[in-house]
Coordinates of N, CA and C in Angstrom, one line a residue:
M1 N -34.9 121.4 -35.1 CA -35.1 119.8 -35.5 C -33.7 119.5 -36.1
L2 N -32.9 120.3 -36.6 CA -31.5 119.9 -36.8 C -30.8 119.5 -35.3
L3 N -30.9 120.4 -34.5 CA -30.3 120.4 -33.2 C -30.8 118.8 -32.7
S4 N -32.1 118.7 -32.6 CA -32.3 117.3 -31.9 C -31.7 116.1 -32.8
H5 N -31.5 116.4 -34.2 CA -30.9 115.3 -34.9 C -29.5 115.1 -34.5
L6 N -28.8 116.3 -34.2 CA -27.5 116.4 -33.7 C -27.2 115.6 -32.6
L7 N -28.0 116.2 -31.4 CA -27.9 115.7 -30.1 C -28.1 114.3 -30.0
A8 N -29.0 113.6 -30.9 CA -29.6 112.4 -30.6 C -28.2 111.6 -31.5
A9 N -27.6 112.0 -32.3 CA -26.6 111.5 -32.9 C -25.2 111.1 -32.4
V10 N -25.0 112.1 -31.4 CA -23.6 112.0 -30.7 C -23.5 111.3 -29.3
A11 N -22.8 110.7 -29.2 CA -22.7 110.0 -27.7 C -21.0 110.0 -27.6
L12 N -20.6 110.0 -26.5 CA -19.3 110.1 -25.7 C -19.1 108.8 -24.9
A13 N -17.9 108.2 -24.8 CA -17.4 107.1 -24.1 C -18.1 105.9 -24.4
A14 N -18.7 105.1 -23.5 CA -19.1 103.7 -23.5 C -20.6 103.8 -24.0
A15 N -21.5 104.8 -23.7 CA -22.8 104.4 -24.4 C -23.3 105.5 -25.4
P16 N -23.3 104.9 -26.6 CA -23.7 105.7 -27.8 C -25.4 106.2 -27.6
A17 N -25.7 107.2 -28.0 CA -27.0 107.7 -27.9 C -27.7 107.5 -29.3
A18 N -28.6 107.0 -29.5 CA -29.1 106.8 -30.9 C -30.4 107.7 -31.3
G19 N -30.6 108.2 -32.2 CA -31.8 108.9 -32.7 C -33.0 107.9 -33.4
S20 N -34.2 108.3 -33.7 CA -35.2 107.7 -33.9 C -34.9 106.9 -35.3
D21 N -33.9 107.8 -36.0 CA -33.4 107.1 -37.2 C -32.4 106.0 -37.1
G22 N -31.9 105.8 -35.8 CA -30.9 104.8 -35.6 C -29.5 105.4 -35.7
L23 N -29.1 106.7 -36.1 CA -27.8 107.1 -36.3 C -27.1 107.2 -34.9
S24 N -26.0 107.1 -34.9 CA -24.9 107.4 -33.6 C -23.8 107.5 -34.0
M25 N -23.2 108.5 -33.4 CA -21.7 108.7 -33.3 C -20.9 108.5 -32.1
R26 N -20.0 107.9 -32.1 CA -19.3 107.5 -30.8 C -17.8 107.9 -30.9
V27 N -17.4 108.9 -29.9 CA -16.0 109.4 -29.7 C -15.5 109.2 -28.4
P28 N -14.8 108.1 -28.3 CA -14.2 107.3 -27.1 C -13.3 108.5 -26.4
A29 N -13.3 108.7 -25.1 CA -12.6 109.6 -24.2 C -11.6 108.6 -23.6
A30 N -11.8 107.4 -23.5 CA -11.1 106.4 -22.6 C -9.6 106.6 -22.8
G31 N -9.1 106.7 -21.6 CA -7.5 106.7 -21.3 C -6.9 108.1 -21.4
L32 N -7.9 109.3 -21.7 CA -7.5 110.5 -21.8 C -7.7 111.4 -20.5
D33 N -6.8 112.2 -20.0 CA -7.3 113.2 -19.0 C -7.6 114.5 -19.9
L34 N -8.5 114.6 -20.0 CA -9.0 115.9 -20.8 C -8.7 117.3 -20.3
G35 N -8.1 117.5 -18.9 CA -7.4 118.6 -18.5 C -5.9 118.7 -18.9
D36 N -5.5 117.7 -19.4 CA -4.1 117.7 -19.8 C -4.1 118.4 -21.6
R37 N -3.2 119.3 -21.7 CA -3.2 120.1 -22.9 C -3.2 118.7 -24.2
A38 N -2.3 117.9 -24.0 CA -1.9 116.8 -25.1 C -3.1 116.1 -25.2
D39 N -3.9 115.7 -24.2 CA -4.9 114.9 -24.2 C -6.3 115.3 -24.7
A40 N -6.3 116.7 -24.3 CA -7.4 117.4 -24.7 C -7.3 117.5 -26.5
A41 N -6.1 117.7 -26.8 CA -5.9 117.9 -28.3 C -6.2 116.6 -29.0
A42 N -5.7 115.5 -28.3 CA -5.9 114.1 -29.0 C -7.4 113.8 -28.9
F43 N -8.4 114.5 -28.3 CA -9.6 114.0 -28.0 C -10.5 115.0 -29.1
A44 N -9.7 116.1 -29.1 CA -10.2 117.0 -30.3 C -10.0 116.3 -31.6
E45 N -8.9 115.7 -31.7 CA -8.3 115.1 -33.2 C -9.3 113.9 -33.3
R46 N -9.7 113.2 -32.1 CA -10.6 112.2 -32.1 C -12.1 112.7 -32.8
I47 N -12.4 113.7 -32.1 CA -13.7 114.4 -32.7 C -14.0 114.7 -34.1
A48 N -12.8 115.3 -34.5 CA -12.7 115.8 -36.0 C -12.6 114.5 -36.8
D49 N -11.9 113.9 -36.6 CA -11.7 112.3 -37.4 C -13.2 111.7 -37.5
E50 N -13.9 111.4 -36.4 CA -14.8 110.7 -36.2 C -16.1 111.8 -37.2
S51 N -15.9 112.9 -36.7 CA -17.0 113.7 -37.6 C -17.0 113.7 -39.0
R52 N -15.8 113.9 -39.6 CA -15.5 113.6 -41.0 C -16.0 112.1 -41.5
R53 N -15.5 111.3 -40.8 CA -16.3 109.8 -41.2 C -17.7 109.8 -41.2
F54 N -18.3 110.2 -39.8 CA -19.6 110.2 -39.8 C -20.5 110.9 -40.7
C55 N -20.0 112.2 -41.2 CA -20.6 113.2 -41.9 C -20.6 112.6 -43.6
A56 N -19.4 112.1 -43.7 CA -19.1 111.4 -45.1 C -20.1 110.4 -45.3
A57 N -20.6 109.6 -44.5 CA -21.7 108.5 -44.3 C -23.0 109.1 -44.3
Y58 N -23.2 110.1 -43.5 CA -24.7 110.3 -43.1 C -25.0 111.8 -43.1
G59 N -24.2 112.5 -43.8 CA -24.3 114.1 -43.5 C -25.2 114.5 -44.4
P60 N -25.8 114.0 -45.5 CA -27.3 114.5 -46.1 C -28.6 114.1 -45.0
R61 N -28.3 113.0 -44.3 CA -29.4 112.9 -43.1 C -29.3 113.8 -42.1
V62 N -28.3 114.2 -41.8 CA -27.9 114.8 -40.3 C -28.4 116.4 -40.8
T63 N -27.7 116.8 -41.8 CA -27.9 118.3 -42.3 C -28.6 118.5 -43.7
P64 N -29.6 118.1 -43.9 CA -30.1 118.1 -45.4 C -30.2 119.2 -46.1
T65 N -30.3 120.4 -45.3 CA -30.3 121.6 -46.1 C -28.9 121.9 -46.6
S66 N -27.9 121.4 -46.4 CA -26.5 121.9 -46.8 C -25.9 120.5 -47.3
Q67 N -26.6 119.8 -48.2 CA -25.6 118.4 -48.8 C -24.6 118.7 -49.6
G68 N -24.5 119.9 -50.0 CA -23.2 120.3 -50.9 C -22.0 120.6 -50.0
D69 N -21.9 120.8 -48.8 CA -20.9 121.2 -47.9 C -20.9 120.6 -46.3
L70 N -20.3 119.6 -46.5 CA -20.1 118.5 -45.4 C -19.7 119.1 -44.2
R71 N -18.8 120.4 -44.2 CA -18.2 121.0 -43.2 C -19.3 121.6 -42.4
L72 N -20.5 121.8 -42.6 CA -21.4 122.3 -41.6 C -22.0 121.2 -40.8
C73 N -22.0 120.0 -41.3 CA -22.3 118.6 -40.5 C -21.0 118.3 -39.6
E74 N -20.1 118.5 -40.0 CA -18.8 117.9 -39.4 C -18.6 119.3 -38.0
R75 N -18.9 120.5 -38.4 CA -18.7 121.4 -37.5 C -19.9 121.1 -36.1
A76 N -20.9 120.9 -36.6 CA -22.3 120.7 -35.9 C -22.0 119.2 -35.2
M77 N -21.6 118.5 -35.6 CA -21.3 117.1 -34.8 C -20.2 117.3 -33.8
G78 N -19.1 118.0 -34.3 CA -18.1 118.4 -33.1 C -18.7 119.2 -32.2
A79 N -19.3 120.2 -32.2 CA -20.0 121.2 -31.3 C -20.8 120.2 -30.2
A80 N -21.7 119.3 -31.0 CA -22.6 118.4 -30.2 C -21.9 117.3 -29.3
A81 N -20.7 116.8 -29.9 CA -19.9 116.2 -29.1 C -19.1 116.8 -27.7
V82 N -18.8 117.9 -28.0 CA -18.0 118.6 -26.9 C -19.4 119.0 -25.9
S83 N -20.4 119.5 -26.4 CA -21.4 119.8 -25.5 C -21.9 118.6 -24.9
A84 N -21.7 117.2 -25.3 CA -22.2 115.9 -24.4 C -21.3 115.7 -23.6
L85 N -20.2 116.3 -23.2 CA -19.3 115.6 -22.1 C -20.2 116.1 -20.8
P86 N -19.8 115.4 -20.0 CA -20.1 115.8 -18.6 C -19.5 117.0 -18.2
D87 N -20.3 117.7 -17.3 CA -19.9 119.0 -17.1 C -18.3 119.2 -16.6
D88 N -17.8 118.4 -15.7 CA -16.6 118.5 -15.2 C -15.5 118.1 -16.3
Q89 N -15.8 117.2 -17.1 CA -15.2 117.0 -18.2 C -15.1 118.0 -19.6
W90 N -16.3 118.7 -19.7 CA -16.4 119.9 -20.4 C -15.4 120.8 -20.1
R91 N -15.4 121.3 -18.7 CA -14.7 122.5 -18.0 C -13.1 121.9 -18.4
R92 N -12.8 120.8 -18.2 CA -11.4 120.6 -18.1 C -10.9 120.4 -19.8
F93 N -11.8 119.9 -20.6 CA -11.5 120.0 -22.1 C -11.4 121.6 -22.5
M94 N -12.1 122.5 -22.1 CA -12.1 123.8 -22.6 C -11.1 124.6 -22.0
R95 N -10.7 124.4 -20.8 CA -9.6 125.0 -20.1 C -8.3 124.4 -20.5
A96 N -8.3 123.2 -21.2 CA -6.9 122.7 -21.7 C -6.7 123.2 -22.9
G97 N -7.7 123.8 -23.6 CA -7.8 124.3 -25.0 C -8.2 123.5 -26.3
G98 N -8.8 122.4 -25.6 CA -9.6 121.4 -26.6 C -10.4 122.0 -27.5
R99 N -11.3 123.2 -27.5 CA -12.2 123.6 -28.3 C -11.4 124.3 -29.2
R100 N -10.3 125.0 -29.0 CA -9.4 125.7 -29.9 C -8.8 124.8 -31.0
V101 N -8.1 123.4 -30.4 CA -7.9 122.9 -31.3 C -8.9 122.2 -32.1
L102 N -9.8 121.9 -31.9 CA -11.3 121.2 -32.7 C -11.3 122.3 -33.6
N103 N -11.7 123.7 -33.3 CA -12.1 124.5 -34.2 C -10.9 124.9 -35.4
R104 N -9.6 124.7 -35.1 CA -8.6 124.9 -35.9 C -8.6 123.5 -37.0
L105 N -8.8 122.3 -36.2 CA -8.9 121.2 -37.0 C -10.0 121.1 -38.3
Q106 N -11.3 121.8 -37.6 CA -12.5 121.8 -38.5 C -12.5 122.9 -39.3
G107 N -11.4 123.9 -39.4 CA -11.4 125.0 -40.3 C -12.4 125.8 -40.3

């Protein structure tokens, strides 16, 4: 159930996905080449920033069993945002080290 809430709450680029409760998180990748290290790092920063904002507002609804620790929500939303990338962009982001940057940013 948690995974379905997370996947429903994450959207990338132009079209946000909304869950049945209307929650959505948008992380724009516009203007970035995810195969470039600097751009992959910039996208990772966007994901980390947006997950912090999103989870500060909706964390208890997204991860109700861990209301005292928003880091779980932030990490889960970050992972969902990366997983939601189209396959070619996902590969480029991973090869450029974007996931490592995101892991470091989210501690």
